[in-house]
Amino acid sequence: MQQLLMAWTGLDLRRQIAVIGATIVMFVAILAMTRMASAPTMTLLYSGLESGAAGDVVRSLEQRGAVFEVRGGAIFVDARQRDELRMTLASEGLPANSTQGYELLDSLTGFGTTSQMFDAAYWRAKEGELARTIVSGAGIAMARVHIASTGGNPFQRGVTPKASVSVTPTSGNISAAQAKAVRYLVASAVAGLAAEDVSVIDANGTLIGPGDEAIPTVGGDDKAEILKDRVERLLEARVGPGNAVVEVSVDTITESEAIRERTFDPEGRVAISTDTEERSNTASEAGGGAVTVASNLPDPGAAGGDNSSSQNSETRERVNYEVSEVEREILRAPGAIKRLTVAVLVNDATVTDASGETRLVPRAPDELDALRDLTASAVGFDERRGDQITIKSMSLQSIAPAGTAARASLLDRLYFDVMSLIQMAVLAVVTLILGLFIVRPLLMRPPPALPPAPPATPDIPALSGELDTNDADVPDLPMISAFDTDLEELPSLPMLGGASDDPVDRLRSMIGDRQEETVEILRTWLEDKEERA
């Protein structure tokens, strides 16, 4: 401590101010490093929330006493509490969706609500419910639905409802399949709305219409991939993963064909209708004579004259027959398989000989035949169609896996904030620089050299004159003997005279530097001598 005080007193004012400033800077840097090291690592909790939902989340975090930060439109919390806070907030319904659904109709009453107001609230509620359903799907963060309804006017004709949907994905873009699902969802929820009348717009303002959907391929690539996966799964169950290579080539029909065939069978007749007609005619003729009273009597026999009668019966039958025929129409669309080719390469079998060495040998023909039959069954082999299957057993080259295996470590459980680590490193470097190159050189600087010693004082008798004593009363060497040592035994102290080796010179130098102490010592000796006398 005495050395530090001597070093401090030996510094001038400018250096003292520099030491004080550097010490303060070092203290602040160490304090900042300590605070950064003890501060929790913040990670993202929610982002992109609306103002109302974000305020509810912040209020809930404040009530729980959780540490959080708001950076722009994002909320950050302690990384160790993030998952727990998310589940807890979700149990409370936070962050709440600001879109309202059918609960809008609960506030309507029968008094003071017109039909127009009810219709407007109803369509708002339907739009909110559709938006909620769309957001509940994976990959969609926000959605807004607008329905242009025709209203309840029965005199409007030829007016169909339409709708538009604006969606914001969580990441990437909205695919054509997702847009199609959204269109059919909205169209199914609104009566009279067709899926073609629903427009889907993504966050970038791009219209995703029906024309943007992927057209199914008519080639055989997709079918070849499906058949290849089937054969690989089947073979790897026997030879092991990675020991079978399968390639499938599918030749498909690319043109469409319509065949209409009509066949008549003359031997086969079918009665389709039967028409029967019967006719019966009866005729009678009376003889000539005068007309008398007797001719008008009921009994014709009573009358005179000749009579004749005739009767005719006729029957006709008409049967209609239809010749049997067969009419067949065959439509062949593009994509049908015309020819199938499968190539299979399996690795040789691994065997161990009597000496314990492992080597590869080709697989037996019986095993290859069994594998061929399994492959034929998996791909639907048809020999009449010209299909072909080739299976060979060869030694496959082993390929070392690229990269390194993923392993769990203790560092995986720690959360590191890169910016915090960089700030701590910078503060540590600044602190070391201040300590090593500023404070330490200032404190370790040697004190300034003492001023040169004054010239040697006269002999001791001259001092005795100042004390008003006689020269005889001044002792010559007893003063030196009071130090209980000889002159030759005095240590070589720098403060006693510098580099001189003569004890007398060193003593004189000491007396010259400390005249007051020397005078006091001499006065004490003289007074002691007088008392003894």
Coordinates of C-alpha atoms in Angstrom, one line a residue:
M1 CA 0.0 0.0 0.0
Q2 CA 2.9 2.4 0.8
Q3 CA 4.4 1.7 -2.6
L4 CA 1.1 2.5 -4.3
L5 CA 0.9 5.8 -2.3
M6 CA 4.5 6.7 -3.2
A7 CA 3.8 5.8 -6.9
W8 CA 0.6 7.9 -6.8
T9 CA 2.3 10.9 -5.3
G10 CA 5.1 10.6 -7.8
L11 CA 2.6 11.1 -10.7
D12 CA 1.9 14.5 -12.1
L13 CA -1.7 15.8 -12.4
R14 CA -2.2 14.7 -16.1
R15 CA -1.2 11.1 -15.3
Q16 CA -3.4 11.0 -12.2
I17 CA -6.4 12.1 -14.3
A18 CA -5.5 9.5 -17.0
V19 CA -5.4 6.7 -14.3
I20 CA -8.7 7.8 -12.8
G21 CA -10.4 7.8 -16.2
A22 CA -9.0 4.4 -17.2
T23 CA -10.0 2.9 -13.9
I24 CA -13.6 4.2 -14.3
V25 CA -13.7 2.8 -17.9
M26 CA -12.5 -0.5 -16.7
F27 CA -15.0 -0.6 -13.9
V28 CA -17.9 0.2 -16.3
A29 CA -16.7 -2.4 -18.8
I30 CA -16.5 -5.1 -16.1
L31 CA -19.9 -4.1 -14.8
A32 CA -21.4 -4.3 -18.4
M33 CA -19.8 -7.7 -18.9
T34 CA -21.2 -9.0 -15.7
R35 CA -24.6 -7.7 -16.5
M36 CA -24.5 -9.2 -20.0
A37 CA -23.3 -12.6 -18.6
S38 CA -26.1 -12.6 -16.0
A39 CA -28.8 -11.4 -18.3
P40 CA -31.1 -14.1 -19.8
T41 CA -30.8 -15.1 -23.5
M42 CA -33.8 -13.7 -25.3
T43 CA -35.5 -15.6 -28.1
L44 CA -38.5 -14.9 -30.3
L45 CA -41.9 -15.6 -28.8
Y46 CA -44.3 -14.1 -31.3
S47 CA -44.0 -11.8 -34.2
G48 CA -46.4 -10.2 -36.8
L49 CA -49.2 -9.9 -34.3
E50 CA -51.9 -7.3 -34.6
S51 CA -51.8 -4.4 -32.0
G52 CA -54.7 -5.8 -30.0
A53 CA -53.4 -9.3 -29.8
A54 CA -49.8 -8.1 -29.0
G55 CA -51.2 -5.9 -26.2
D56 CA -53.0 -8.9 -24.7
V57 CA -49.8 -11.0 -24.8
V58 CA -47.7 -8.3 -23.2
R59 CA -50.3 -7.7 -20.4
S60 CA -50.3 -11.4 -19.6
L61 CA -46.5 -11.5 -19.5
E62 CA -46.5 -8.6 -17.1
Q63 CA -49.0 -10.2 -14.8
R64 CA -46.8 -13.3 -14.7
G65 CA -43.7 -11.4 -14.0
A66 CA -41.9 -12.9 -17.0
V67 CA -38.9 -11.1 -18.5
F68 CA -39.6 -9.9 -22.0
E69 CA -38.6 -7.4 -24.6
V70 CA -40.5 -5.8 -27.4
R71 CA -38.5 -5.1 -30.5
G72 CA -40.5 -3.6 -33.2
G73 CA -43.4 -5.9 -33.9
A74 CA -41.8 -8.9 -32.2
I75 CA -41.9 -10.1 -28.5
F76 CA -38.8 -11.8 -27.1
V77 CA -38.6 -13.8 -23.9
D78 CA -36.1 -15.9 -22.0
A79 CA -35.1 -18.9 -24.1
R80 CA -35.6 -21.3 -21.2
Q81 CA -39.2 -20.2 -20.6
R82 CA -40.3 -19.8 -24.2
D83 CA -42.0 -23.2 -24.7
E84 CA -43.7 -23.0 -21.3
L85 CA -45.0 -19.5 -22.0
R86 CA -46.3 -20.5 -25.4
M87 CA -48.3 -23.4 -23.9
T88 CA -49.6 -21.3 -21.0
L89 CA -50.7 -18.4 -23.2
A90 CA -52.3 -20.9 -25.6
S91 CA -54.4 -22.3 -22.8
E92 CA -55.7 -18.8 -22.2
G93 CA -56.5 -18.3 -25.9
L94 CA -53.6 -16.0 -26.6
P95 CA -52.7 -14.6 -29.0
A96 CA -56.3 -14.2 -29.8
N97 CA -57.5 -13.9 -33.4
S98 CA -59.0 -10.4 -33.9
T99 CA -61.4 -11.8 -36.6
Q100 CA -64.8 -12.3 -35.2
G101 CA -67.3 -14.9 -36.4
Y102 CA -70.8 -15.8 -35.5
E103 CA -70.4 -14.1 -32.1
L104 CA -71.3 -10.9 -34.0
L105 CA -74.8 -12.1 -34.2
D106 CA -75.1 -12.5 -30.4
S107 CA -75.1 -8.7 -30.0
L108 CA -78.1 -8.2 -32.4
T109 CA -81.5 -7.9 -30.9
G110 CA -84.9 -8.0 -32.4
F111 CA -85.6 -4.4 -31.6
G112 CA -84.0 -1.8 -33.8
T113 CA -82.3 -4.2 -36.1
T114 CA -83.3 -4.0 -39.7
S115 CA -83.0 -6.7 -42.3
Q116 CA -80.1 -4.8 -44.0
M117 CA -78.2 -4.7 -40.7
F118 CA -78.8 -8.3 -40.0
D119 CA -77.6 -9.3 -43.6
A120 CA -74.5 -7.2 -43.2
A121 CA -73.7 -8.8 -39.8
Y122 CA -74.4 -12.2 -41.1
W123 CA -72.0 -11.9 -44.0
R124 CA -69.3 -10.4 -41.7
A125 CA -69.7 -13.4 -39.4
K126 CA -69.4 -15.8 -42.3
E127 CA -66.3 -14.1 -43.5
G128 CA -64.8 -14.3 -40.1
E129 CA -65.6 -18.0 -39.7
L130 CA -64.0 -18.7 -43.0
A131 CA -60.9 -16.7 -42.2
R132 CA -60.6 -18.7 -38.9
T133 CA -60.8 -22.0 -40.7
I134 CA -58.2 -21.0 -43.3
V135 CA -55.8 -19.8 -40.6
S136 CA -56.1 -23.0 -38.7
G137 CA -54.5 -24.8 -41.6
A138 CA -50.7 -25.4 -41.7
G139 CA -48.5 -22.8 -43.5
I140 CA -51.0 -19.9 -43.3
A141 CA -50.5 -17.1 -40.8
M142 CA -53.3 -14.6 -41.7
A143 CA -56.3 -14.7 -43.9
R144 CA -59.0 -12.2 -44.9
V145 CA -62.2 -13.2 -46.8
H146 CA -64.5 -10.9 -48.7
I147 CA -67.8 -12.2 -50.1
A148 CA -69.8 -10.2 -52.7
S149 CA -73.3 -11.5 -52.1
T150 CA -76.3 -10.9 -54.3
G151 CA -78.5 -10.0 -51.3
G152 CA -82.0 -11.2 -50.8
N153 CA -83.7 -9.5 -53.7
P154 CA -85.7 -12.1 -55.6
F155 CA -86.0 -10.0 -58.7
Q156 CA -82.3 -10.1 -59.5
R157 CA -81.5 -12.7 -62.1
G158 CA -78.3 -13.7 -63.7
V159 CA -76.2 -12.3 -60.7
T160 CA -73.9 -14.9 -59.1
P161 CA -72.0 -14.4 -55.8
K162 CA -68.2 -14.0 -55.9
A163 CA -65.5 -14.0 -53.3
S164 CA -61.8 -13.0 -52.8
V165 CA -59.4 -14.4 -50.2
S166 CA -56.1 -12.7 -49.2
V167 CA -53.7 -15.1 -47.4
T168 CA -50.3 -14.6 -45.8
P169 CA -48.1 -17.7 -45.5
T170 CA -45.9 -18.3 -42.5
S171 CA -42.9 -18.9 -44.9
G172 CA -42.4 -19.2 -48.6
N173 CA -45.3 -18.9 -51.0
I174 CA -48.8 -20.3 -51.3
S175 CA -48.8 -23.4 -53.5
A176 CA -51.4 -24.1 -56.2
A177 CA -52.8 -27.0 -54.2
Q178 CA -53.4 -24.8 -51.1
A179 CA -55.1 -22.1 -53.2
K180 CA -57.3 -24.7 -54.8
A181 CA -58.3 -26.0 -51.3
V182 CA -59.1 -22.5 -50.2
R183 CA -61.3 -21.9 -53.2
Y184 CA -63.3 -25.0 -52.7
L185 CA -63.6 -24.3 -49.0
V186 CA -65.1 -20.9 -49.6
A187 CA -67.3 -22.1 -52.5
S188 CA -68.7 -24.9 -50.4
A189 CA -69.6 -22.5 -47.5
V190 CA -71.5 -20.0 -49.7
A191 CA -74.6 -21.1 -51.5
G192 CA -74.5 -20.6 -55.2
L193 CA -70.8 -19.7 -55.3
A194 CA -68.6 -21.7 -57.7
A195 CA -65.0 -22.4 -57.1
E196 CA -64.0 -20.6 -60.3
D197 CA -65.5 -17.4 -58.9
V198 CA -63.2 -17.3 -55.9
S199 CA -59.9 -15.4 -56.3
V200 CA -56.9 -16.2 -54.0
I201 CA -54.2 -13.5 -53.5
D202 CA -51.0 -14.1 -51.6
A203 CA -49.0 -11.6 -49.5
N204 CA -47.1 -10.4 -52.5
G205 CA -50.2 -9.4 -54.3
T206 CA -50.0 -12.3 -56.8
L207 CA -53.2 -13.9 -58.0
I208 CA -53.2 -17.7 -57.7
G209 CA -55.9 -18.8 -60.1
P210 CA -57.1 -22.1 -61.5
G211 CA -54.7 -21.7 -64.5
D212 CA -51.7 -21.8 -62.2
E213 CA -52.4 -25.3 -61.0
A214 CA -50.1 -28.0 -62.1
I215 CA -51.5 -30.1 -65.0
P216 CA -51.2 -33.9 -64.3
T217 CA -48.5 -35.4 -66.4
V218 CA -49.5 -37.9 -69.1
G219 CA -46.0 -39.5 -69.2
G220 CA -44.8 -42.5 -67.4
D221 CA -42.3 -40.8 -65.0
D222 CA -44.7 -40.7 -62.1
K223 CA -45.7 -44.3 -62.6
A224 CA -42.1 -45.4 -62.9
E225 CA -41.3 -43.8 -59.6
I226 CA -44.2 -45.5 -57.9
L227 CA -43.2 -48.9 -59.3
K228 CA -39.6 -48.3 -58.4
D229 CA -40.4 -47.6 -54.8
R230 CA -42.5 -50.8 -54.6
V231 CA -39.7 -53.0 -56.0
E232 CA -37.0 -51.4 -53.8
R233 CA -39.1 -51.9 -50.6
L234 CA -39.7 -55.5 -51.6
L235 CA -36.1 -56.4 -52.4
E236 CA -34.5 -54.5 -49.5
A237 CA -36.5 -56.6 -47.2
R238 CA -34.5 -59.6 -48.4
V239 CA -31.0 -58.2 -49.5
G240 CA -30.9 -55.3 -47.0
P241 CA -31.0 -51.5 -47.4
G242 CA -28.6 -50.2 -50.1
N243 CA -28.0 -53.6 -51.6
A244 CA -30.5 -53.3 -54.5
V245 CA -30.7 -50.8 -57.3
V246 CA -33.9 -50.7 -59.3
E247 CA -34.7 -48.8 -62.5
V248 CA -38.1 -48.8 -64.1
S249 CA -39.0 -47.6 -67.6
V250 CA -42.6 -47.1 -68.6
D251 CA -43.6 -46.6 -72.2
T252 CA -47.0 -44.9 -72.2
I253 CA -49.6 -44.2 -74.9
T254 CA -49.6 -40.5 -75.7
E255 CA -52.5 -40.3 -78.1
S256 CA -56.2 -40.7 -77.4
E257 CA -58.3 -43.3 -79.2
A258 CA -62.1 -43.9 -79.5
I259 CA -63.3 -47.3 -80.9
R260 CA -67.0 -47.9 -81.6
E261 CA -68.1 -51.4 -82.7
R262 CA -71.5 -52.7 -83.7
T263 CA -72.1 -56.5 -84.4
F264 CA -75.2 -58.2 -85.8
D265 CA -76.1 -61.9 -85.3
P266 CA -78.3 -63.1 -88.1
E267 CA -79.0 -66.4 -86.4
G268 CA -80.3 -64.8 -83.3
R269 CA -83.8 -63.4 -83.8
V270 CA -85.9 -61.8 -81.1
A271 CA -89.7 -61.2 -81.5
I272 CA -90.2 -57.6 -80.4
S273 CA -94.0 -57.3 -81.2
T274 CA -97.0 -59.5 -82.3
D275 CA -100.2 -58.1 -84.0
T276 CA -103.3 -60.3 -84.4
E277 CA -106.4 -59.2 -86.4
E278 CA -109.7 -61.2 -86.7
R279 CA -112.5 -60.3 -89.1
S280 CA -116.1 -61.9 -89.3
N281 CA -118.8 -61.0 -91.9
T282 CA -122.4 -62.1 -92.0
A283 CA -124.9 -61.3 -94.9
S284 CA -128.6 -62.3 -95.5
E285 CA -130.8 -61.7 -98.5
A286 CA -134.7 -61.9 -98.8
G287 CA -136.7 -63.2 -101.9
G288 CA -138.9 -60.9 -104.1
G289 CA -142.8 -60.5 -103.6
A290 CA -145.5 -58.1 -102.9
V291 CA -145.5 -56.3 -99.8
T292 CA -148.4 -57.4 -97.6
V293 CA -149.4 -57.5 -94.1
A294 CA -147.9 -61.0 -93.7
S295 CA -144.5 -59.8 -94.8
N296 CA -144.4 -57.4 -91.9
L297 CA -145.1 -59.9 -89.3
P298 CA -142.4 -61.0 -86.9
D299 CA -142.3 -64.5 -88.1
P300 CA -140.6 -64.4 -91.4
G301 CA -141.8 -67.9 -92.1
A302 CA -145.2 -66.7 -92.1
A303 CA -144.5 -64.5 -95.0
G304 CA -144.0 -65.8 -98.4
G305 CA -140.8 -65.5 -100.6
D306 CA -137.2 -66.9 -100.9
N307 CA -134.4 -65.8 -98.3
S308 CA -130.5 -66.3 -98.5
S309 CA -127.7 -65.7 -95.9
S310 CA -123.8 -65.8 -95.9
Q311 CA -121.1 -65.7 -93.1
N312 CA -117.3 -65.0 -93.6
S313 CA -114.5 -65.2 -90.8
E314 CA -110.9 -64.1 -91.3
T315 CA -107.9 -64.1 -88.9
R316 CA -104.5 -62.3 -89.4
E317 CA -101.3 -62.4 -87.2
R318 CA -98.2 -60.2 -87.7
V319 CA -95.0 -60.8 -85.7
N320 CA -92.0 -58.3 -85.8
Y321 CA -88.5 -59.7 -85.3
E322 CA -85.3 -57.9 -84.5
V323 CA -81.9 -59.2 -85.4
S324 CA -79.6 -59.3 -82.3
E325 CA -76.7 -56.8 -82.3
V326 CA -73.8 -55.8 -80.0
E327 CA -72.6 -52.1 -79.9
R328 CA -69.4 -51.4 -78.0
E329 CA -67.5 -48.1 -77.6
I330 CA -63.9 -48.1 -76.3
L331 CA -62.1 -44.8 -75.2
R332 CA -58.4 -45.0 -74.7
A333 CA -57.0 -41.9 -73.0
P334 CA -53.3 -40.8 -72.9
G335 CA -51.2 -42.4 -70.1
A336 CA -52.0 -46.0 -70.6
I337 CA -49.0 -48.3 -70.2
K338 CA -47.8 -49.7 -73.6
R339 CA -44.7 -51.4 -72.4
L340 CA -42.8 -51.9 -69.1
T341 CA -39.1 -52.6 -68.6
V342 CA -37.6 -53.3 -65.2
A343 CA -33.8 -53.6 -64.5
V344 CA -32.7 -54.8 -61.0
L345 CA -29.2 -55.0 -59.7
V346 CA -28.6 -56.7 -56.4
N347 CA -25.4 -56.9 -54.4
D348 CA -23.6 -60.2 -54.0
A349 CA -24.1 -62.3 -50.9
T350 CA -21.6 -62.0 -48.0
V351 CA -20.3 -65.3 -46.8
T352 CA -17.6 -66.3 -44.3
D353 CA -15.2 -69.1 -45.2
A354 CA -13.5 -71.6 -42.9
S355 CA -10.6 -69.2 -42.2
G356 CA -13.0 -66.5 -40.9
E357 CA -12.5 -64.2 -43.9
T358 CA -15.6 -62.4 -45.3
R359 CA -16.0 -62.3 -49.1
L360 CA -18.7 -61.7 -51.6
V361 CA -20.1 -64.4 -53.8
P362 CA -22.8 -64.2 -56.5
R363 CA -26.3 -65.1 -55.4
A364 CA -27.8 -68.5 -56.3
P365 CA -30.0 -68.7 -59.5
D366 CA -32.9 -70.0 -57.4
E367 CA -32.8 -66.9 -55.3
L368 CA -32.6 -64.6 -58.4
D369 CA -35.6 -66.4 -59.9
A370 CA -37.6 -65.9 -56.7
L371 CA -36.6 -62.2 -56.7
R372 CA -37.7 -62.0 -60.3
D373 CA -41.1 -63.4 -59.6
L374 CA -41.6 -61.0 -56.7
T375 CA -40.6 -58.1 -59.0
A376 CA -43.0 -59.2 -61.7
S377 CA -45.9 -59.4 -59.2
A378 CA -45.0 -55.9 -57.8
V379 CA -45.0 -54.1 -61.2
G380 CA -47.9 -56.0 -62.9
F381 CA -45.8 -57.9 -65.5
D382 CA -47.7 -58.7 -68.7
E383 CA -45.8 -60.8 -71.2
R384 CA -48.4 -60.2 -74.0
R385 CA -47.7 -56.5 -73.7
G386 CA -44.0 -57.0 -74.3
D387 CA -42.9 -56.3 -70.7
Q388 CA -39.3 -57.3 -69.8
I389 CA -37.6 -57.8 -66.4
T390 CA -33.8 -58.2 -66.0
I391 CA -32.2 -59.1 -62.7
K392 CA -28.5 -59.6 -62.1
S393 CA -26.3 -60.2 -59.1
M394 CA -23.1 -58.2 -59.0
S395 CA -20.8 -56.7 -56.4
L396 CA -21.7 -53.1 -55.6
Q397 CA -19.1 -50.5 -54.7
S398 CA -19.4 -49.2 -51.2
I399 CA -19.6 -45.5 -50.8
A400 CA -18.7 -43.8 -47.5
P401 CA -21.4 -41.6 -46.1
A402 CA -20.8 -37.9 -46.5
G403 CA -20.7 -35.6 -43.5
T404 CA -20.5 -36.5 -39.9
A405 CA -23.0 -38.2 -37.6
A406 CA -25.1 -35.9 -35.5
R407 CA -24.5 -36.3 -31.8
A408 CA -26.2 -34.7 -28.9
S409 CA -24.0 -32.8 -26.5
L410 CA -24.4 -30.5 -23.5
L411 CA -24.0 -27.5 -25.8
D412 CA -27.2 -28.3 -27.5
R413 CA -29.1 -27.5 -24.4
L414 CA -27.5 -24.1 -24.1
Y415 CA -28.8 -21.0 -25.8
F416 CA -26.2 -18.6 -27.3
D417 CA -26.9 -15.1 -28.4
V418 CA -24.2 -14.3 -31.0
M419 CA -24.6 -10.5 -30.6
S420 CA -24.2 -10.8 -26.8
L421 CA -21.1 -13.0 -27.2
I422 CA -19.6 -10.5 -29.6
Q423 CA -20.3 -7.5 -27.3
M424 CA -18.8 -9.4 -24.3
A425 CA -15.6 -10.2 -26.4
V426 CA -15.2 -6.5 -27.4
L427 CA -15.6 -5.3 -23.8
A428 CA -13.2 -7.9 -22.6
V429 CA -10.6 -6.8 -25.2
V430 CA -11.1 -3.1 -24.3
T431 CA -10.7 -3.9 -20.6
L432 CA -7.5 -5.9 -21.2
I433 CA -6.1 -3.1 -23.3
L434 CA -6.9 -0.5 -20.6
G435 CA -5.4 -2.6 -17.9
L436 CA -2.2 -3.8 -19.6
F437 CA -1.3 -0.7 -21.7
I438 CA -2.5 2.3 -19.7
V439 CA -3.1 1.6 -16.0
R440 CA -0.3 -0.8 -15.4
P441 CA 2.5 1.3 -17.1
L442 CA 1.4 4.4 -15.1
L443 CA 1.4 2.5 -11.8
M444 CA 4.7 0.7 -12.4
R445 CA 6.5 3.9 -13.5
P446 CA 9.4 4.6 -11.1
P447 CA 9.2 7.7 -9.0
P448 CA 11.2 10.8 -10.1
A449 CA 14.8 11.0 -8.9
L450 CA 15.5 13.0 -5.7
P451 CA 17.2 16.3 -6.1
P452 CA 21.0 16.2 -5.7
A453 CA 22.4 16.4 -2.2
P454 CA 23.7 19.8 -0.9
P455 CA 27.4 20.3 -0.4
A456 CA 28.9 18.7 2.7
T457 CA 28.5 20.6 5.9
P458 CA 31.5 21.8 7.9
D459 CA 32.9 19.7 10.7
I460 CA 31.0 19.0 13.8
P461 CA 32.8 21.7 15.8
A462 CA 31.1 24.3 13.6
L463 CA 27.8 23.0 14.7
S464 CA 28.8 23.2 18.3
G465 CA 29.1 26.9 17.9
E466 CA 25.5 27.2 17.1
L467 CA 24.7 25.5 20.4
D468 CA 26.8 28.0 22.4
T469 CA 29.1 25.3 23.8
N470 CA 32.8 25.1 24.0
D471 CA 34.8 23.1 21.4
A472 CA 36.1 20.9 24.2
D473 CA 32.6 19.9 25.2
V474 CA 31.7 18.7 21.7
P475 CA 32.5 15.0 21.5
D476 CA 34.4 13.9 18.5
L477 CA 33.5 10.3 17.9
P478 CA 31.2 9.4 20.7
M479 CA 28.3 10.6 18.5
I480 CA 29.1 7.9 16.0
S481 CA 29.4 5.3 18.7
A482 CA 25.8 6.0 19.7
F483 CA 24.7 4.1 16.6
D484 CA 26.2 1.0 18.3
T485 CA 28.2 0.2 15.2
D486 CA 31.5 1.1 13.6
L487 CA 31.9 3.3 10.6
E488 CA 33.1 0.4 8.5
E489 CA 30.0 -1.6 9.3
L490 CA 27.5 1.0 8.1
P491 CA 25.3 -0.4 5.3
S492 CA 25.6 1.1 1.8
L493 CA 22.2 2.8 1.7
P494 CA 21.4 4.9 -1.3
M495 CA 19.7 7.5 0.8
L496 CA 22.9 8.0 2.8
G497 CA 25.1 9.4 0.1
G498 CA 24.7 7.7 -3.2
A499 CA 27.6 5.6 -4.6
S500 CA 30.4 6.7 -2.1
D501 CA 32.2 3.9 -0.3
D502 CA 33.7 6.0 2.5
P503 CA 31.6 5.8 5.7
V504 CA 32.6 9.2 6.8
D505 CA 31.4 10.8 3.5
R506 CA 28.2 9.0 3.8
L507 CA 27.7 10.2 7.4
R508 CA 28.4 13.7 6.4
S509 CA 26.0 13.5 3.6
M510 CA 23.3 12.2 5.9
I511 CA 24.0 15.0 8.4
G512 CA 23.8 17.6 5.6
D513 CA 20.5 16.2 4.4
R514 CA 19.0 16.0 7.9
Q515 CA 20.4 19.0 9.8
E516 CA 17.5 19.5 12.1
E517 CA 17.5 15.8 13.3
T518 CA 21.3 16.0 13.8
V519 CA 21.0 19.2 15.9
E520 CA 18.4 17.7 18.1
I521 CA 20.5 14.6 18.7
L522 CA 23.5 16.8 19.6
R523 CA 21.4 18.9 22.0
T524 CA 20.1 15.7 23.7
W525 CA 23.7 14.5 24.2
L526 CA 24.9 17.8 25.6
E527 CA 22.0 18.1 28.1
D528 CA 22.6 14.5 29.2
K529 CA 26.3 15.3 29.8
E530 CA 25.5 18.4 31.8
E531 CA 23.2 16.5 34.0
R532 CA 25.8 13.9 34.7
A533 CA 28.4 16.6 35.6

